[in-house]
Short mmCIF file of C-alpha atoms in Angstrom, two decimals:
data_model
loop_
_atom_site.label_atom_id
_atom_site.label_comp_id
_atom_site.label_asym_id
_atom_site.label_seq_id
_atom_site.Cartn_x
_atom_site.Cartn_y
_atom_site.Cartn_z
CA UNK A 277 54.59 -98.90 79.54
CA UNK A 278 55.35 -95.28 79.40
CA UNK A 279 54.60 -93.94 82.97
CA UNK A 280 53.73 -89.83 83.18
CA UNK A 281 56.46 -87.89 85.67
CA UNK A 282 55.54 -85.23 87.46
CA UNK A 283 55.83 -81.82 85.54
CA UNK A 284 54.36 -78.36 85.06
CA UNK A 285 50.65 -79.77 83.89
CA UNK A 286 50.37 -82.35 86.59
CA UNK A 287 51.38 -79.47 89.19
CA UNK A 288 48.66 -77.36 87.32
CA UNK A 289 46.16 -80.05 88.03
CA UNK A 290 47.16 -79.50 92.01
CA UNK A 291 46.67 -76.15 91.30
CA UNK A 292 43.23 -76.32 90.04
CA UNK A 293 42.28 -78.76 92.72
CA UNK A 294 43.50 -76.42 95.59
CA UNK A 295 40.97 -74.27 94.00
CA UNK A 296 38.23 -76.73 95.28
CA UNK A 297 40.11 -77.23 98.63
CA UNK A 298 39.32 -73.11 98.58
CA UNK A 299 35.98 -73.87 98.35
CA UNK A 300 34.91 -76.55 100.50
CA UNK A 301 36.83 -74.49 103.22
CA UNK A 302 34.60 -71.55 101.81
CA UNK A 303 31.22 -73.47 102.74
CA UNK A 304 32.05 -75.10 105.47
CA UNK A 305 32.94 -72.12 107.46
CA UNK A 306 30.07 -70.45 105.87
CA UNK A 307 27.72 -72.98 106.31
CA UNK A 308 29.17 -73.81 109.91
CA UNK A 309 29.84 -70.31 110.72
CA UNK A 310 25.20 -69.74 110.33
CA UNK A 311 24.85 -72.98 112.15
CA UNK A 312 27.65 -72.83 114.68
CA UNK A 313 26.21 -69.06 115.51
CA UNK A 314 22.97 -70.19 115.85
CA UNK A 315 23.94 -73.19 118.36
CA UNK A 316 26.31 -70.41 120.22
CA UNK A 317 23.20 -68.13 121.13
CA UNK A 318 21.66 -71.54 122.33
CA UNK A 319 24.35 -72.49 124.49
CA UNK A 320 24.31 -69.03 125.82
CA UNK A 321 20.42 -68.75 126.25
CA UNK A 322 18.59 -68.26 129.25
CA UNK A 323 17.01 -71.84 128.83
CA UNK A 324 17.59 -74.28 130.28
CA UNK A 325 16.98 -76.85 127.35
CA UNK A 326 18.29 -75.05 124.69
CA UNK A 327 21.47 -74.91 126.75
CA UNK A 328 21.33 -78.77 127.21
CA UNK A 329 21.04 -79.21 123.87
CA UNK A 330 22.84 -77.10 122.13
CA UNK A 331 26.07 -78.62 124.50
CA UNK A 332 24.95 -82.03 123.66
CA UNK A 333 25.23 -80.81 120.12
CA UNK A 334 28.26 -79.87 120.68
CA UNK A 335 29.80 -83.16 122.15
CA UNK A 336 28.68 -85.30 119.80
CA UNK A 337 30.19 -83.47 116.73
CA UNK A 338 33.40 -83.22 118.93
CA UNK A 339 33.51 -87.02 120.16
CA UNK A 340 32.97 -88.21 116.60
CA UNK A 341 35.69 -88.62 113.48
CA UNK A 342 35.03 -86.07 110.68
CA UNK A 343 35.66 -89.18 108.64
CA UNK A 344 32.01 -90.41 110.27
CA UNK A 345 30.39 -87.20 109.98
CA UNK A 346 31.50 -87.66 106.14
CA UNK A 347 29.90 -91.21 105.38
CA UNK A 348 26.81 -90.95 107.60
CA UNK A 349 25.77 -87.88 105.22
CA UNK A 350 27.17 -89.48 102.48
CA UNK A 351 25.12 -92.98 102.35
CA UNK A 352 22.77 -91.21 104.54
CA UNK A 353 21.38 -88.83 102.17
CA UNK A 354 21.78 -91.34 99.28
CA UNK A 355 19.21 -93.74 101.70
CA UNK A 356 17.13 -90.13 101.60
CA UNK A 357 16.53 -91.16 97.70
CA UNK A 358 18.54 -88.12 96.86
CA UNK A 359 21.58 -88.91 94.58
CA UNK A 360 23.85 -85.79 95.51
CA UNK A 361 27.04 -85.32 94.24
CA UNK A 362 30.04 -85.45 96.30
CA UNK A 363 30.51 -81.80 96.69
CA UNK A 364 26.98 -81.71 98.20
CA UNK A 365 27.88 -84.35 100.76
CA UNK A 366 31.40 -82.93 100.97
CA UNK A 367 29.97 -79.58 101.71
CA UNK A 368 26.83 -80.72 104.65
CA UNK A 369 29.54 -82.89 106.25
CA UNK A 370 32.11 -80.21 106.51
CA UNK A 371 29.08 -77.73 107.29
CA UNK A 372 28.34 -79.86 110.45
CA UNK A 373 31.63 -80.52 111.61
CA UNK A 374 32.47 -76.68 111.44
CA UNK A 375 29.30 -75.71 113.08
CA UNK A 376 30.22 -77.95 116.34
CA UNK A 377 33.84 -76.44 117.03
CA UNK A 378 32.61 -73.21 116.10
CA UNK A 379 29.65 -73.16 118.45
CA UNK A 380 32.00 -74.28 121.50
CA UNK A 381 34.54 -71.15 120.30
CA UNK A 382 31.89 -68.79 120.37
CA UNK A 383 30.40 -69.73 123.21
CA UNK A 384 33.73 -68.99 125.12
CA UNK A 385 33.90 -65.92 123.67
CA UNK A 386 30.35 -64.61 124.31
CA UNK A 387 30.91 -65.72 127.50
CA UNK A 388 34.06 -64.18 128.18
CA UNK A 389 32.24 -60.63 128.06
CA UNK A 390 32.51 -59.07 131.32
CA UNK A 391 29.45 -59.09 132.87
CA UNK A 392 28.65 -56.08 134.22
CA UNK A 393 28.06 -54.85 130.16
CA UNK A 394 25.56 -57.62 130.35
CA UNK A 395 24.07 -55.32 133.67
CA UNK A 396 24.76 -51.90 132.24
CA UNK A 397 22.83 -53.16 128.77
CA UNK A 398 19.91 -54.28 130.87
CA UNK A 399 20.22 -51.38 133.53
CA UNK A 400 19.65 -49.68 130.22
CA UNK A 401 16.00 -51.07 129.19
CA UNK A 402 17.62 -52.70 126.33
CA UNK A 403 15.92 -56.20 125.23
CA UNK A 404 18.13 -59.51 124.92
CA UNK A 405 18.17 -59.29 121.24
CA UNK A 406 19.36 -55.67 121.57
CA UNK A 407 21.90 -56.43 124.24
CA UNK A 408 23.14 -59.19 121.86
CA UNK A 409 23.17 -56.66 118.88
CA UNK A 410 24.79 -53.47 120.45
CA UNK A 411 26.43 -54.53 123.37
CA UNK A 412 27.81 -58.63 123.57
CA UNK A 413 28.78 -59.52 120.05
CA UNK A 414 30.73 -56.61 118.88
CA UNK A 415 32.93 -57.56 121.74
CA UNK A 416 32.63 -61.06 121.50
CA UNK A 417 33.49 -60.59 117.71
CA UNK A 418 36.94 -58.95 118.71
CA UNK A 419 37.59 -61.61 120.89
CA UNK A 420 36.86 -64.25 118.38
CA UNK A 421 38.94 -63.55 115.64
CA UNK A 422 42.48 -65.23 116.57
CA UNK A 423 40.82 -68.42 117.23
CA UNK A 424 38.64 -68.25 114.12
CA UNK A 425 40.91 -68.08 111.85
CA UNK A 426 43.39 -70.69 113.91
CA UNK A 427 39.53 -73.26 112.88
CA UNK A 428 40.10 -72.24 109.30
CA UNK A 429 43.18 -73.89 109.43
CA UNK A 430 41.77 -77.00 111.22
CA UNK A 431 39.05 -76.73 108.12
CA UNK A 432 41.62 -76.28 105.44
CA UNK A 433 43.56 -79.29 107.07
CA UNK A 434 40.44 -81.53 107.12
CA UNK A 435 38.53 -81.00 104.01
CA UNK A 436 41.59 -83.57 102.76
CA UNK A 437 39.01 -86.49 104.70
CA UNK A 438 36.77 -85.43 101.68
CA UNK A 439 39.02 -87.22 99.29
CA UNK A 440 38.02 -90.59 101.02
CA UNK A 441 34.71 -90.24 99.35
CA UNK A 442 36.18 -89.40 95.88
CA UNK A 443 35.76 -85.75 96.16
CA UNK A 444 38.10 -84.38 94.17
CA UNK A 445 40.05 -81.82 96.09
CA UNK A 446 43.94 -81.25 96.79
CA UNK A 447 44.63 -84.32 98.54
CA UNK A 448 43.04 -86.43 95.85
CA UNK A 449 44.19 -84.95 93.30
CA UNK A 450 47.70 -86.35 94.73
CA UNK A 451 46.31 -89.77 95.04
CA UNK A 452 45.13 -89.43 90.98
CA UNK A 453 48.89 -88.15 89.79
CA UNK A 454 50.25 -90.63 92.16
CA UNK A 455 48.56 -93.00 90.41
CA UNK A 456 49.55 -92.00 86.85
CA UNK A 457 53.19 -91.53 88.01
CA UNK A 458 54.35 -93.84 90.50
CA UNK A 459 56.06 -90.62 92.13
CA UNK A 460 54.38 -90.92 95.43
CA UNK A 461 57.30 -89.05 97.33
CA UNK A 462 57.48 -86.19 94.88
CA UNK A 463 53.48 -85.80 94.39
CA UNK A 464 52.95 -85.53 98.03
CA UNK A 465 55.86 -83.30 99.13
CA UNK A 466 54.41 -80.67 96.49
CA UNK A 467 50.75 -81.62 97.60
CA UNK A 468 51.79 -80.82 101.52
CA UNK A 469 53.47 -77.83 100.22
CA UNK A 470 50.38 -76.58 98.77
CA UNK A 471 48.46 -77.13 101.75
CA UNK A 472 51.36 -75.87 104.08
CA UNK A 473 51.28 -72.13 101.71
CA UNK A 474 47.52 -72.12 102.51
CA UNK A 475 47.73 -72.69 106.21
CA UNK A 476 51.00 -71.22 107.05
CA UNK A 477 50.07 -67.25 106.39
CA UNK A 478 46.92 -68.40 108.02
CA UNK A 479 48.50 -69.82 111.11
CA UNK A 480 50.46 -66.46 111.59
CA UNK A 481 47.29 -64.44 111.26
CA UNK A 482 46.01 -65.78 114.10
CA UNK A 483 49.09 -65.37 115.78
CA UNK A 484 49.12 -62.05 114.86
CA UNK A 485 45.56 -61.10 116.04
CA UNK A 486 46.12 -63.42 119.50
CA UNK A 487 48.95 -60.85 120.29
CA UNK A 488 47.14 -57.53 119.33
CA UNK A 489 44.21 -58.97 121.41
CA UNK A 490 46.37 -59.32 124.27
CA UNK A 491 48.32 -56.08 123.93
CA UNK A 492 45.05 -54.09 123.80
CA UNK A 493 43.19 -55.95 126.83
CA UNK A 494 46.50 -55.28 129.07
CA UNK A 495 46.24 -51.40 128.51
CA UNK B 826 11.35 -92.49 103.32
CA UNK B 827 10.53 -97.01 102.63
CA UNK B 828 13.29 -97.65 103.80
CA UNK B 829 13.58 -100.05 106.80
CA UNK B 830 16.51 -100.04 109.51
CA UNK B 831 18.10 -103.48 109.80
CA UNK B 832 20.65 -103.28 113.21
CA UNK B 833 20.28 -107.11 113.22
CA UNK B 834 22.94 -107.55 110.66
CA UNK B 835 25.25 -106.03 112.31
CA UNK B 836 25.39 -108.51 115.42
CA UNK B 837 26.96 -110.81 112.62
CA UNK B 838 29.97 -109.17 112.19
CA UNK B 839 30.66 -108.37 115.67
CA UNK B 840 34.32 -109.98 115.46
CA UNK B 841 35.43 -107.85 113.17
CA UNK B 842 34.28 -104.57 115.26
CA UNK B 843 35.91 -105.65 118.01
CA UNK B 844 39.56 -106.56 116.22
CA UNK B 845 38.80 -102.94 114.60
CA UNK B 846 38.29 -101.40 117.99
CA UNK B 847 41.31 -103.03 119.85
CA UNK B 848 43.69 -101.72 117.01
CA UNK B 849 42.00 -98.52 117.18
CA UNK B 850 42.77 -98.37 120.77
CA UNK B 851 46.45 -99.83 120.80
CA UNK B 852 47.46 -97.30 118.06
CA UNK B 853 46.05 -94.55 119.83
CA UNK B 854 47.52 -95.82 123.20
CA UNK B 855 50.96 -96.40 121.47
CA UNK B 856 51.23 -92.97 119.77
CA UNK B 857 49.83 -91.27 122.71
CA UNK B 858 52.70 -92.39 124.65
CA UNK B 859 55.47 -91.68 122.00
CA UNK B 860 54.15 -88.57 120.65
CA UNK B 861 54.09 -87.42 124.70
CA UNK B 862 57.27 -88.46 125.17
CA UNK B 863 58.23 -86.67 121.70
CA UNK B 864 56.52 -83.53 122.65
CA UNK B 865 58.27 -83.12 125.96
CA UNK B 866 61.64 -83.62 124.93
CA UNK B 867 61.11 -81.41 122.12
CA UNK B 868 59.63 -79.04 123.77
CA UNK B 869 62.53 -79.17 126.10
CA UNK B 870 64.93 -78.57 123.39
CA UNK B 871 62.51 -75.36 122.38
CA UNK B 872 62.64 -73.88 125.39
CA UNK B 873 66.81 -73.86 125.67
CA UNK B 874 68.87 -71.33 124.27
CA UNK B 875 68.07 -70.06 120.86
CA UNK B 876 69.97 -71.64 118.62
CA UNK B 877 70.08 -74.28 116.17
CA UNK B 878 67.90 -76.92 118.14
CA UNK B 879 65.33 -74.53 118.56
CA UNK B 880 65.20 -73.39 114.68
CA UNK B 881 64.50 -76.85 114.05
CA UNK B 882 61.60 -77.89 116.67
CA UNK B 883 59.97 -74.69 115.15
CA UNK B 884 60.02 -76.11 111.52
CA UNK B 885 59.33 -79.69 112.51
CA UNK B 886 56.09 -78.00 114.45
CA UNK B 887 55.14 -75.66 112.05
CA UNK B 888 55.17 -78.03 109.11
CA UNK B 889 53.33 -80.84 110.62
CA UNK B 890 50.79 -78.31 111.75
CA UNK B 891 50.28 -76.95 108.55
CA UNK B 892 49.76 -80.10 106.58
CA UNK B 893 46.77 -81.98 106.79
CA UNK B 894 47.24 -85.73 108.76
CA UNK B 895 45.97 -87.47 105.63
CA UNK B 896 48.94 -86.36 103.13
CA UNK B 897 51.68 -87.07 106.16
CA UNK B 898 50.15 -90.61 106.38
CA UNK B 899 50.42 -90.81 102.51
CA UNK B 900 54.02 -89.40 102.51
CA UNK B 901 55.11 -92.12 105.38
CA UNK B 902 52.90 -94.98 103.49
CA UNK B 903 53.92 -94.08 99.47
CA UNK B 904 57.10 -92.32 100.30
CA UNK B 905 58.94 -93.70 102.59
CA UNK B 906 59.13 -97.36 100.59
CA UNK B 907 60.87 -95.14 97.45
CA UNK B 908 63.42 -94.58 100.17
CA UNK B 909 63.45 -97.75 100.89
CA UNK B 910 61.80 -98.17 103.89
CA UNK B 911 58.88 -100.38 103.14
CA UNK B 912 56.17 -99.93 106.10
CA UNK B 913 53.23 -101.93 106.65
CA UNK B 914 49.95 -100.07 106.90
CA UNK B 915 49.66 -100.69 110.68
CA UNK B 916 53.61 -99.35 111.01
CA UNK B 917 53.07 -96.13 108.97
CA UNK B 918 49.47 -95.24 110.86
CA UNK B 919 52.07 -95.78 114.32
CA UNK B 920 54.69 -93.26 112.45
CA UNK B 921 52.20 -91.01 111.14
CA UNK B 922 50.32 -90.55 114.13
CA UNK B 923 53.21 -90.36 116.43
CA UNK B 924 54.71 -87.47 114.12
CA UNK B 925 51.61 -85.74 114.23
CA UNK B 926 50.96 -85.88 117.95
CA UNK B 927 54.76 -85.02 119.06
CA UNK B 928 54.54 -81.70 117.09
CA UNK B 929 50.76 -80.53 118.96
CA UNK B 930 52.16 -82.13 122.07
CA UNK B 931 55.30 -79.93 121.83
CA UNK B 932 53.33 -77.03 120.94
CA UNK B 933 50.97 -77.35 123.90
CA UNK B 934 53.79 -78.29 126.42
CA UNK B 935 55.99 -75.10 125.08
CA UNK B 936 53.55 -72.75 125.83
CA UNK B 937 53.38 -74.63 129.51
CA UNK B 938 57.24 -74.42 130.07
CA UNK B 939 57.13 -70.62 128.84
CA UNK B 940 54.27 -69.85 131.78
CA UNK B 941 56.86 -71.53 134.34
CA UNK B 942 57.61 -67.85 136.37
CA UNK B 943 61.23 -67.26 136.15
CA UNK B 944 61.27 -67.21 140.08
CA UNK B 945 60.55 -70.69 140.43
CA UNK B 946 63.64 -71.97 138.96
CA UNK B 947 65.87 -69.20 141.34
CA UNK B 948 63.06 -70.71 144.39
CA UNK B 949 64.63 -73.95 143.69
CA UNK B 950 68.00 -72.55 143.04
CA UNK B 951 67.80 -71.38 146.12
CA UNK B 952 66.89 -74.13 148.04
CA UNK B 953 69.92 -76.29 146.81
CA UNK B 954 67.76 -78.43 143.98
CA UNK B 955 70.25 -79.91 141.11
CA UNK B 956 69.97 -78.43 137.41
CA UNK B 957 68.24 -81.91 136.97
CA UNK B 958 65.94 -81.17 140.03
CA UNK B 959 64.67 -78.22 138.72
CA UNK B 960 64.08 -79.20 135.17
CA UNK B 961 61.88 -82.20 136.86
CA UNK B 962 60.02 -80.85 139.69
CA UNK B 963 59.68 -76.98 139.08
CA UNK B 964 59.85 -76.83 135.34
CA UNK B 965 58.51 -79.83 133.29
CA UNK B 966 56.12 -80.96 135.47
CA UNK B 967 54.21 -78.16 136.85
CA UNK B 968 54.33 -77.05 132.99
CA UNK B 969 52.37 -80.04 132.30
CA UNK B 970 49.82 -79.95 135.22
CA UNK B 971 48.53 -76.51 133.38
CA UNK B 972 48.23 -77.77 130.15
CA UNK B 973 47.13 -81.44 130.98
CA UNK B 974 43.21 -80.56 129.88
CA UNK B 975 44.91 -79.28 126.40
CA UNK B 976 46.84 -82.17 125.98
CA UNK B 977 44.52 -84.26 126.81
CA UNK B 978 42.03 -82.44 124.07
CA UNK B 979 44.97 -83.51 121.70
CA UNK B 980 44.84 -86.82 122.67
CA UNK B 981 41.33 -87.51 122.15
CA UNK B 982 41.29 -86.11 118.50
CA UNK B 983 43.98 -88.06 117.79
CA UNK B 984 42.01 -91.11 118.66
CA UNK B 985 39.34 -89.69 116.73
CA UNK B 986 41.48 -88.80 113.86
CA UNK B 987 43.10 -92.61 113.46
CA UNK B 988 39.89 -93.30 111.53
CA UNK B 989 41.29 -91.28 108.57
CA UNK B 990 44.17 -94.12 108.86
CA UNK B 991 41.50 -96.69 107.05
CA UNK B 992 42.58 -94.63 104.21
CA UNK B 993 46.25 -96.57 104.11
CA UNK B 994 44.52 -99.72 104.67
CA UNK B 995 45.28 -99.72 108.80
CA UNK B 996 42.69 -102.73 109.71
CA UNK B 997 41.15 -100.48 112.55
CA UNK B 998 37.38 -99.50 113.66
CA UNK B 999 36.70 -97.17 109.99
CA UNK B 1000 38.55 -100.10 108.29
CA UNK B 1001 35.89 -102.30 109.78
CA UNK B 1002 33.15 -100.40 108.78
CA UNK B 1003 34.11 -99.88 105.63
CA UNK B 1004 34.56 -103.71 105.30
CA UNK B 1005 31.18 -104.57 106.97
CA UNK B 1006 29.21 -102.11 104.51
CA UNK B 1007 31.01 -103.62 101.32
CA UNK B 1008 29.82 -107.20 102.58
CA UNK B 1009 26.25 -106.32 103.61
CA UNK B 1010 25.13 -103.10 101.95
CA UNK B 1011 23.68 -101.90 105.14
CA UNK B 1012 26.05 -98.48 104.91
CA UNK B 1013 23.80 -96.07 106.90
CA UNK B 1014 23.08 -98.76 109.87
CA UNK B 1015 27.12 -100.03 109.98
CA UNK B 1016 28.24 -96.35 110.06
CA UNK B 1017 25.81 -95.07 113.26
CA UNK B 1018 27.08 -98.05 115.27
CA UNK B 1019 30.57 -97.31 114.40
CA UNK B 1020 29.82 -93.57 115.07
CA UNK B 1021 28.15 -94.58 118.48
CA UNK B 1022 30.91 -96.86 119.31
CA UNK B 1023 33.90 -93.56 118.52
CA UNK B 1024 31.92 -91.51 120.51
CA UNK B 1025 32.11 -94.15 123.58
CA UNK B 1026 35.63 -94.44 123.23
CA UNK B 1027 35.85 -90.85 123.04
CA UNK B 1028 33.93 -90.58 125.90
CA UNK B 1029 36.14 -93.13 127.78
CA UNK B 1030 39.48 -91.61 127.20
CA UNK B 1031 38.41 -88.42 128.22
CA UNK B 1032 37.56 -90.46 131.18
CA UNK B 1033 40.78 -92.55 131.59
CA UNK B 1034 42.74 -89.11 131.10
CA UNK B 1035 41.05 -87.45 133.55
CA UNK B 1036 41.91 -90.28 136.10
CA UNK B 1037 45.73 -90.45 135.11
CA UNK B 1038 45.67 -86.49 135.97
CA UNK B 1039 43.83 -87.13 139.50
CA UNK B 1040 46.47 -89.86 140.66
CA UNK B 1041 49.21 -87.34 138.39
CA UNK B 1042 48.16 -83.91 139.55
CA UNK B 1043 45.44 -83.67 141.75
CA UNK B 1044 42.00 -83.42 141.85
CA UNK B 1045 41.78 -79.82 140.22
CA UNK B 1046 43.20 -80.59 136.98
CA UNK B 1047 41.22 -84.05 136.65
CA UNK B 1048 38.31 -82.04 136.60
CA UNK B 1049 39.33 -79.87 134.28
CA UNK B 1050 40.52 -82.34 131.79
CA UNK B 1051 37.11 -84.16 132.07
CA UNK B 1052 35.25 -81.03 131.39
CA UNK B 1053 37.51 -79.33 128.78
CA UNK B 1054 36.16 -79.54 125.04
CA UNK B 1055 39.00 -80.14 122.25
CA UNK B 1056 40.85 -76.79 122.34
CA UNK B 1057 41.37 -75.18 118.72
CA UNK B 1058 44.80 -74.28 119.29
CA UNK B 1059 45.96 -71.61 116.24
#
């Protein structure tokens, strides 16, 4: 039996599955990013039960694995009658886990506007929505960045659960060479190093924007 | 939707939840206590005098933080055996899990040490304390009363992230499930159990943590460790 090694073409095929890896990152911080923005403004509401629920929301998606999120959209859409294709599943699952850290990130940060701009927006006749619009998210926004893109990496990370389904993204990918190879050291090293060239600039980014967050508010 | 919910199944294979759960619980358990122990001697190393030591904590960190937990338990499980070191699925979950906790730990407990005022340590200089004094009473451990709720964040999504270990074969709770469904078809109703059941023992290590930092710390950080959501650290 002639086994394949691992050369330029099977690296290629990495390649072209870190392209889906891009993408699934893409929709679930999309996708999480509308949901997890809506569920923010309900944490932050003035009701009572949209507060309630929106943090019970919120500690259910964080007290469960991402691995669970995964198969109970998975088989649970499939018991639905609809036969979606991994990405789909892939995607919502991904879509709901993002939305539940993101909510609990935003929250903090809509929350950690001062709140006498909360009184000098109302002192000025504006409504909620327009206090939300001009005054409380352009600052919350600011604030939100260094830990937003320090998720992405957490999302980049875990879209490799995906592969547990048979989505085929970076990390299976690996498993698929592996397979044809038998070069399990060498196929992973170059599939972590992929991953790692993704998250590492990312990782600094937020770095980056944490300082010049700090350096501003001290002034 | 015809379809009809059958939970009673389930009671059937109630054995093999609860092996799934204890080795669940003893890996966590196990790695939380290395990867601890990891973190704070690493991070003890970090915080020393630049130099070689340091350089390498930083790249240990950085990688492990940068690479998703499912290709380091692949690289421990595949790998390590062309090396050979040949691991048995429970083994390499322990390895992988412990590698990935010490380098958050460390991370978390760094940016403790690094809030430790440099007064403190010339307060206890001062008063007469030994080098090894300080270290223990005004630098580590203060450093970890402010970042117990972090570390404790850590902890729990390790727990939570063990499930991804089913993917090496580790016999624990998602290993269980998966096992269960392939024997009775009954996917959606095995899978909101198990989900129920993670959440629980979420729920219950938050819980457990937040105890360990009362009789540890005090009452102040015990209740913010039982509040605190998982932190996204960058």
């Amino acid at each position: 039996m002639i086994l394949r090694t691992f050369g330029f073409s099977e690296f290629g095929f990495l390649l072209s599955a870190l392209l889906w890896t891009v993408v699934l990152t893409i929709i679930a911080l999309s996708g999480g990013g509308v949901v997890g923005f809506l569920i923010a403004l309900a944490r932050t509401s003035t009701q009572k039960w949209l507060r309630i629920a929106a943090a019970t929301y919120i500690q259910i998606i964080q007290g469960i694995p991402v691995l669970m999120i995964l198969f109970l959209s998975y088989y649970g859409l499939s018991l639905a009658g609809l036969q979606l294709p991994p990405l789909v599943a892939a995607g919502a699952s991904m879509t709901i886990y993002a939305s539940g850290y993101l909510a609990e990130i935003w929250r903090g940060c809509i929350q950690s506007v001062p709140k006498p701009q909360w009184e000098a927006s109302e002192s000025l006749a504006m409504t909620r929505a327009q206090q939300y619009r001009y005054v409380i998210l352009p600052q919350a926004l600011r604030i939100s960045l260094p830990s937003t893109v320090g998720f992405a990496v957490q999302v980049v990370k875990n879209t490799s659960i995906t592969s547990i389904i048979g989505f085929v993204e970076l990390a299976r990918a690996g498993q698929l060479i592996n397979n044809a190879t038998f070069q399990p050291f060498r196929v992973f090293i170059a599939v972590a190093m992929l991953y790692f060239v993704v998250c590492y600039p990312l990782s600094q980014l937020s770095r980056w924007l944490e300082r010049r967050l700090h350096a501003r508010s001290h002034h | 939707m015809s379809y009809t919910f059958q939970f009673g199944v389930i009671a059937q294979y109630q054995n093999e939840i609860l092996a799934g759960i204890w080795m669940t619980i003893k890996l966590s358990v196990a790695s939380i206590i290395l990867g601890c122990a990891a973190g704070i001697v690493l991070a003890s190393v970090r915080s020393m005098k630049p130099g070689i030591g340091r350089i390498l904590v930083d790249a240990y960190v950085e990688i492990i933080r940068n690479t998703p937990f499912l290709v380091q338990l692949f690289i421990v499980y595949f790998g390590l055996p062309g090396m050979g070191f040949r691991v048995s699925a429970v083994t390499a979950a322990l390895i992988g899990m412990t590698i990935n906790l010490a380098a958050y730990s460390t991370e978390i407990i760094r940016a403790g040490i690094e809030s430790i005022h440099k007064s403190q340590i010339e307060a206890g200089e001062a008063l007469g304390f030994t080098k090894l004094q300080i270290y223990r009473h005004v630098i580590i451990m203060p450093a970890i009363a402010k970042v117990y709720p972090a570390l404790c964040s850590q902890f729990v999504l390790m727990m939570l992230a063990s499930s991804v270990c089913s993917a090496i074969s580790t016999n624990e709770l998602a290993a269980s499930a998966a096992f269960i469904e392939s024997q009775s078809y009954r996917s959606f109703e095995i899978y909101i159990v198990v989900t129920l059941i993670y959440l629980a023992l979420a729920l219950t290590l938050r819980g457990v943590l937040a105890l360990a930092g009362l009789w540890l710390f005090g009452r102040r950080v015990a209740r913010r460790t039982a509040t605190a959501l998982p932190e996204v650290t960058a």
